[in-house]
Amino acid sequence: MRLVSTAALVAALACMGVSSAVARDAAGAPAPAIVANVAAPSIQDFAALPRMSSFTVSPDGKHIAALQARGEDQVILVWDAEHLDREPTVIGASQMKIRGVSFVKNDVLGVTMWQPYDVAAGAVIKTFLSKFLLTDLEGRTWRDPIDSFRPRSNDEAEFLKTQSPSVLDSLPNDPNNILIEINGDVLRLNVRTNRAERVQRSSERVIGYSTDLTGELRMRNVADRDGEGLYIATQFRNAAGGWDEHFRSHVKNREVFSVAGFSTDPNIAYVISNRNRDKAAIFEYDVARRQLGEVVFEHPLFEASGMSINRVQGPNFGEVRSFVYNGPRETEYPIAPGYEALVTGLEQALHVEKHPLQVTDPATGATRTVSYATDRYMEVMAASQDWGTVVVWAGASNDPGAYSIFRNGQLTPLGQPYPQINPASIGSTELVYYKARDGLDIPAFLSKPPAATFGPGPYPTVIMPHGGPWARDELTWDYSSWRAMMTSRGYAVLQPQYRGSDGWGKRLWMAGDNEWGQKMQDDKDDGALWLVQQGVAQRDRIAMFGFSYGGYAAMVAGIRPEGIYKCAIAGAGVSDLTKIRSSMFQNPYTREAQRDTVNGLNPITRANQIQIPMMVFTGERDRTVTQDHSDLYVARARTSGQDVQYHLIKDYAHGPAWTREIMAEQLGYIDSYLRTGCGGSGL
């Protein structure tokens, strides 16, 4: 790794021949101060594909690739990193749409693609087909890794026609091979010949593997049930090639034990565990002794979620570069001296500053102040193996930001994902906490519209619970465009991290079990009432909008008798809890893990009792929460006497949108309903 000091990086920027103010502009610094009457972005502005995205760097740092939007499609651009001023190679697709690109090897790209797909199984099932393909830096030769797999039966051969492999390990020290997973099996694939050998034959209970620093399979997770319920078993490979169980975690206890990486010592693994604690930390684990060792990393208020280890053979092989924790957003904590200096220098050059942030622990109620980049922040998006070529993004929760590249001591702008969106029109987002009616501290993200345009408040307000519910929101730019669209039109938005949300500690997570539509719903309502007390929300102008589980919450909002909401919008909402237990989740682990925690108010049984106007929308290609959830709910809700609008969106799944027209259609329904619907006069 090349060591880069903060002073050297800032000095390098000065050597570019521009003043610090100009360098800040070029690097995508925050927009000037908000001025009144800034035009809100249009629906088409929000619906557009990002102008530039998916930046990736070849391991040797000689090439850079990214996606560029061209109207309805995206193409791959490949640059010579030494000559960014030259025209890049353009790689397009004629049959499927390109969704992502990454370097698999120095001269091989992995490309993800998708298209609508209709399955004739009695009735036609409308879904989407995804593919992962390999190509060269000019897009001349394309290879499908599925073709390397030898099916064990005719049924499996037929099944594989609709499947795509996932990359388990890019094997950074091997110039020709990667490890992939196909139908649970692990294969070593030669990316040049497209020939593969099976490394591990799997079974239906295996839900994932981990490799060590050299790319050898060392750990796997197995899901099964015993007398106590569903459990996840962590198994390590023994000297004879078999698998030994080391830890059994029952989902009902929400105990986490997952491998984050391996040390250069073959007996030492790094594991993420919340055993006997509320928040996960990273420990050393002695595989031979089956013993949890010292804490390697923990945060007093947030959960540890991962780490980065140098896997490239050389003097820094096995060096721990950074840890990751679930702060207000997923946050990297660098520790390797060279990498820490690089990140610090880039943050200074891009004007990323830390500010005091008051944080409350939901487990204890204790409050303390931490230093955190609450406004503008930076992310390392891609880097070469020696970190000599680094692509970074810098922006804010109200600013889609810009990409830059640091190479040869220079920081050069690469492009903006959404240059048509003026951050001054979006407002601001902050982390807040409020008390639920039973005393539990609930984190939330509060977004307000720009005060220069809409005044100091109170505002019409939308409560927007996330999906999952085992998920969370973050203090980041929202690529769904829902939050930004609403604040740009004068609405305040609250995203409550209600009980049942993941990533805030075990107590908050487990408190949502079997409380669907009950205490989980209280948390959302309590957030709305708190906003009224804070002078943010207008009491008679509050709506709820959510998607997936959030759509379920919006359906319930129409049933509960508290009278908090003027109207509700349910996107792809779950209306029948009996169906969700068996068919909502495509991931078998998620389906099994959440099934026993799903209980509470069942919207379909009380849809005829809704007391507020509602708008429901869903996609005809949604295989996660199928169309019938919305169909049945709307049919019954319309017998209530309330106005119920329903939109079935053609060729829309559980996100993302297949076309920009579909994205604009979905955003337009929400925008129009809040502006002119919601009972007839808008919110």
PDB file of N, CA, C and O in Angstrom, residues 91-121:
ATOM      1  N   ILE A  91     -19.582   0.089 -24.218  1.00  0.00           N
ATOM      2  CA  ILE A  91     -20.121  -1.266 -24.347  1.00  0.00           C
ATOM      3  C   ILE A  91     -21.614  -1.210 -24.061  1.00  0.00           C
ATOM      4  O   ILE A  91     -22.031  -0.781 -22.985  1.00  0.00           O
ATOM      5  N   GLY A  92     -22.407  -1.628 -25.015  1.00  0.00           N
ATOM      6  CA  GLY A  92     -23.853  -1.628 -24.849  1.00  0.00           C
ATOM      7  C   GLY A  92     -24.424  -3.034 -24.910  1.00  0.00           C
ATOM      8  O   GLY A  92     -23.692  -4.022 -25.000  1.00  0.00           O
ATOM      9  N   ALA A  93     -25.736  -3.118 -24.847  1.00  0.00           N
ATOM     10  CA  ALA A  93     -26.436  -4.404 -24.923  1.00  0.00           C
ATOM     11  C   ALA A  93     -27.683  -4.219 -25.774  1.00  0.00           C
ATOM     12  O   ALA A  93     -28.329  -3.170 -25.719  1.00  0.00           O
ATOM     13  N   SER A  94     -28.044  -5.239 -26.530  1.00  0.00           N
ATOM     14  CA  SER A  94     -29.181  -5.124 -27.442  1.00  0.00           C
ATOM     15  C   SER A  94     -30.426  -5.842 -26.945  1.00  0.00           C
ATOM     16  O   SER A  94     -31.545  -5.439 -27.262  1.00  0.00           O
ATOM     17  N   GLN A  95     -30.272  -6.900 -26.163  1.00  0.00           N
ATOM     18  CA  GLN A  95     -31.426  -7.705 -25.761  1.00  0.00           C
ATOM     19  C   GLN A  95     -31.835  -7.462 -24.311  1.00  0.00           C
ATOM     20  O   GLN A  95     -33.007  -7.285 -24.011  1.00  0.00           O
ATOM     21  N   MET A  96     -30.863  -7.462 -23.389  1.00  0.00           N
ATOM     22  CA  MET A  96     -31.151  -7.218 -21.984  1.00  0.00           C
ATOM     23  C   MET A  96     -30.636  -5.831 -21.597  1.00  0.00           C
ATOM     24  O   MET A  96     -29.818  -5.248 -22.308  1.00  0.00           O
ATOM     25  N   LYS A  97     -31.136  -5.326 -20.464  1.00  0.00           N
ATOM     26  CA  LYS A  97     -30.663  -4.040 -19.968  1.00  0.00           C
ATOM     27  C   LYS A  97     -29.534  -4.246 -18.974  1.00  0.00           C
ATOM     28  O   LYS A  97     -29.576  -5.144 -18.126  1.00  0.00           O
ATOM     29  N   ILE A  98     -28.522  -3.385 -19.069  1.00  0.00           N
ATOM     30  CA  ILE A  98     -27.383  -3.445 -18.154  1.00  0.00           C
ATOM     31  C   ILE A  98     -27.761  -2.783 -16.831  1.00  0.00           C
ATOM     32  O   ILE A  98     -28.311  -1.682 -16.805  1.00  0.00           O
ATOM     33  N   ARG A  99     -27.450  -3.465 -15.707  1.00  0.00           N
ATOM     34  CA  ARG A  99     -27.752  -2.931 -14.374  1.00  0.00           C
ATOM     35  C   ARG A  99     -26.511  -2.611 -13.561  1.00  0.00           C
ATOM     36  O   ARG A  99     -26.550  -1.766 -12.671  1.00  0.00           O
ATOM     37  N   GLY A 100     -25.407  -3.297 -13.808  1.00  0.00           N
ATOM     38  CA  GLY A 100     -24.206  -3.063 -13.007  1.00  0.00           C
ATOM     39  C   GLY A 100     -22.976  -3.613 -13.685  1.00  0.00           C
ATOM     40  O   GLY A 100     -23.066  -4.459 -14.582  1.00  0.00           O
ATOM     41  N   VAL A 101     -21.816  -3.121 -13.258  1.00  0.00           N
ATOM     42  CA  VAL A 101     -20.551  -3.591 -13.824  1.00  0.00           C
ATOM     43  C   VAL A 101     -19.499  -3.577 -12.728  1.00  0.00           C
ATOM     44  O   VAL A 101     -19.520  -2.732 -11.831  1.00  0.00           O
ATOM     45  N   SER A 102     -18.578  -4.537 -12.786  1.00  0.00           N
ATOM     46  CA  SER A 102     -17.465  -4.592 -11.842  1.00  0.00           C
ATOM     47  C   SER A 102     -16.306  -5.322 -12.494  1.00  0.00           C
ATOM     48  O   SER A 102     -16.504  -6.144 -13.402  1.00  0.00           O
ATOM     49  N   PHE A 103     -15.083  -5.025 -12.053  1.00  0.00           N
ATOM     50  CA  PHE A 103     -13.914  -5.743 -12.555  1.00  0.00           C
ATOM     51  C   PHE A 103     -13.800  -7.066 -11.816  1.00  0.00           C
ATOM     52  O   PHE A 103     -13.768  -7.107 -10.588  1.00  0.00           O
ATOM     53  N   VAL A 104     -13.732  -8.145 -12.577  1.00  0.00           N
ATOM     54  CA  VAL A 104     -13.490  -9.469 -12.020  1.00  0.00           C
ATOM     55  C   VAL A 104     -11.996  -9.762 -12.021  1.00  0.00           C
ATOM     56  O   VAL A 104     -11.448 -10.307 -11.073  1.00  0.00           O
ATOM     57  N   LYS A 105     -11.349  -9.378 -13.101  1.00  0.00           N
ATOM     58  CA  LYS A 105      -9.895  -9.421 -13.228  1.00  0.00           C
ATOM     59  C   LYS A 105      -9.474  -8.134 -13.944  1.00  0.00           C
ATOM     60  O   LYS A 105     -10.312  -7.331 -14.350  1.00  0.00           O
ATOM     61  N   ASN A 106      -8.175  -7.951 -14.114  1.00  0.00           N
ATOM     62  CA  ASN A 106      -7.704  -6.709 -14.746  1.00  0.00           C
ATOM     63  C   ASN A 106      -8.330  -6.463 -16.109  1.00  0.00           C
ATOM     64  O   ASN A 106      -8.573  -5.316 -16.495  1.00  0.00           O
ATOM     65  N   ASP A 107      -8.588  -7.531 -16.852  1.00  0.00           N
ATOM     66  CA  ASP A 107      -9.092  -7.389 -18.214  1.00  0.00           C
ATOM     67  C   ASP A 107     -10.436  -8.091 -18.410  1.00  0.00           C
ATOM     68  O   ASP A 107     -10.823  -8.379 -19.545  1.00  0.00           O
ATOM     69  N   VAL A 108     -11.132  -8.383 -17.327  1.00  0.00           N
ATOM     70  CA  VAL A 108     -12.430  -9.060 -17.424  1.00  0.00           C
ATOM     71  C   VAL A 108     -13.448  -8.306 -16.579  1.00  0.00           C
ATOM     72  O   VAL A 108     -13.203  -8.019 -15.400  1.00  0.00           O
ATOM     73  N   LEU A 109     -14.600  -8.011 -17.179  1.00  0.00           N
ATOM     74  CA  LEU A 109     -15.688  -7.330 -16.494  1.00  0.00           C
ATOM     75  C   LEU A 109     -16.810  -8.307 -16.184  1.00  0.00           C
ATOM     76  O   LEU A 109     -17.135  -9.174 -16.994  1.00  0.00           O
ATOM     77  N   GLY A 110     -17.402  -8.159 -15.002  1.00  0.00           N
ATOM     78  CA  GLY A 110     -18.631  -8.861 -14.675  1.00  0.00           C
ATOM     79  C   GLY A 110     -19.794  -7.899 -14.856  1.00  0.00           C
ATOM     80  O   GLY A 110     -19.776  -6.794 -14.307  1.00  0.00           O
ATOM     81  N   VAL A 111     -20.786  -8.295 -15.619  1.00  0.00           N
ATOM     82  CA  VAL A 111     -21.901  -7.408 -15.958  1.00  0.00           C
ATOM     83  C   VAL A 111     -23.206  -8.054 -15.526  1.00  0.00           C
ATOM     84  O   VAL A 111     -23.482  -9.214 -15.871  1.00  0.00           O
ATOM     85  N   THR A 112     -24.012  -7.334 -14.766  1.00  0.00           N
ATOM     86  CA  THR A 112     -25.343  -7.812 -14.404  1.00  0.00           C
ATOM     87  C   THR A 112     -26.360  -7.189 -15.347  1.00  0.00           C
ATOM     88  O   THR A 112     -26.294  -5.998 -15.650  1.00  0.00           O
ATOM     89  N   MET A 113     -27.317  -8.019 -15.805  1.00  0.00           N
ATOM     90  CA  MET A 113     -28.313  -7.585 -16.781  1.00  0.00           C
ATOM     91  C   MET A 113     -29.670  -8.146 -16.383  1.00  0.00           C
ATOM     92  O   MET A 113     -29.749  -9.112 -15.614  1.00  0.00           O
ATOM     93  N   TRP A 114     -30.753  -7.563 -16.929  1.00  0.00           N
ATOM     94  CA  TRP A 114     -32.088  -8.063 -16.593  1.00  0.00           C
ATOM     95  C   TRP A 114     -33.075  -7.759 -17.704  1.00  0.00           C
ATOM     96  O   TRP A 114     -32.817  -6.931 -18.583  1.00  0.00           O
ATOM     97  N   GLN A 115     -34.217  -8.438 -17.648  1.00  0.00           N
ATOM     98  CA  GLN A 115     -35.286  -8.233 -18.609  1.00  0.00           C
ATOM     99  C   GLN A 115     -36.569  -8.859 -18.065  1.00  0.00           C
ATOM    100  O   GLN A 115     -36.531  -9.725 -17.188  1.00  0.00           O
ATOM    101  N   PRO A 116     -37.740  -8.422 -18.559  1.00  0.00           N
ATOM    102  CA  PRO A 116     -38.994  -9.085 -18.162  1.00  0.00           C
ATOM    103  C   PRO A 116     -38.981 -10.538 -18.616  1.00  0.00           C
ATOM    104  O   PRO A 116     -38.378 -10.885 -19.641  1.00  0.00           O
ATOM    105  N   TYR A 117     -39.667 -11.385 -17.843  1.00  0.00           N
ATOM    106  CA  TYR A 117     -39.678 -12.809 -18.156  1.00  0.00           C
ATOM    107  C   TYR A 117     -41.016 -13.390 -17.718  1.00  0.00           C
ATOM    108  O   TYR A 117     -41.442 -13.200 -16.574  1.00  0.00           O
ATOM    109  N   ASP A 118     -41.684 -14.053 -18.635  1.00  0.00           N
ATOM    110  CA  ASP A 118     -42.982 -14.663 -18.350  1.00  0.00           C
ATOM    111  C   ASP A 118     -42.822 -16.177 -18.263  1.00  0.00           C
ATOM    112  O   ASP A 118     -42.294 -16.809 -19.183  1.00  0.00           O
ATOM    113  N   VAL A 119     -43.278 -16.734 -17.141  1.00  0.00           N
ATOM    114  CA  VAL A 119     -43.174 -18.164 -16.906  1.00  0.00           C
ATOM    115  C   VAL A 119     -44.539 -18.803 -17.127  1.00  0.00           C
ATOM    116  O   VAL A 119     -45.524 -18.411 -16.498  1.00  0.00           O
ATOM    117  N   ALA A 120     -44.595 -19.773 -18.021  1.00  0.00           N
ATOM    118  CA  ALA A 120     -45.849 -20.481 -18.287  1.00  0.00           C
ATOM    119  C   ALA A 120     -45.945 -21.658 -17.328  1.00  0.00           C
ATOM    120  O   ALA A 120     -45.370 -22.717 -17.551  1.00  0.00           O
ATOM    121  N   ALA A 121     -46.649 -21.451 -16.214  1.00  0.00           N
ATOM    122  CA  ALA A 121     -46.837 -22.521 -15.224  1.00  0.00           C
ATOM    123  C   ALA A 121     -48.311 -22.581 -14.878  1.00  0.00           C
ATOM    124  O   ALA A 121     -48.751 -22.107 -13.845  1.00  0.00           O
TER     125      ALA A 121
END
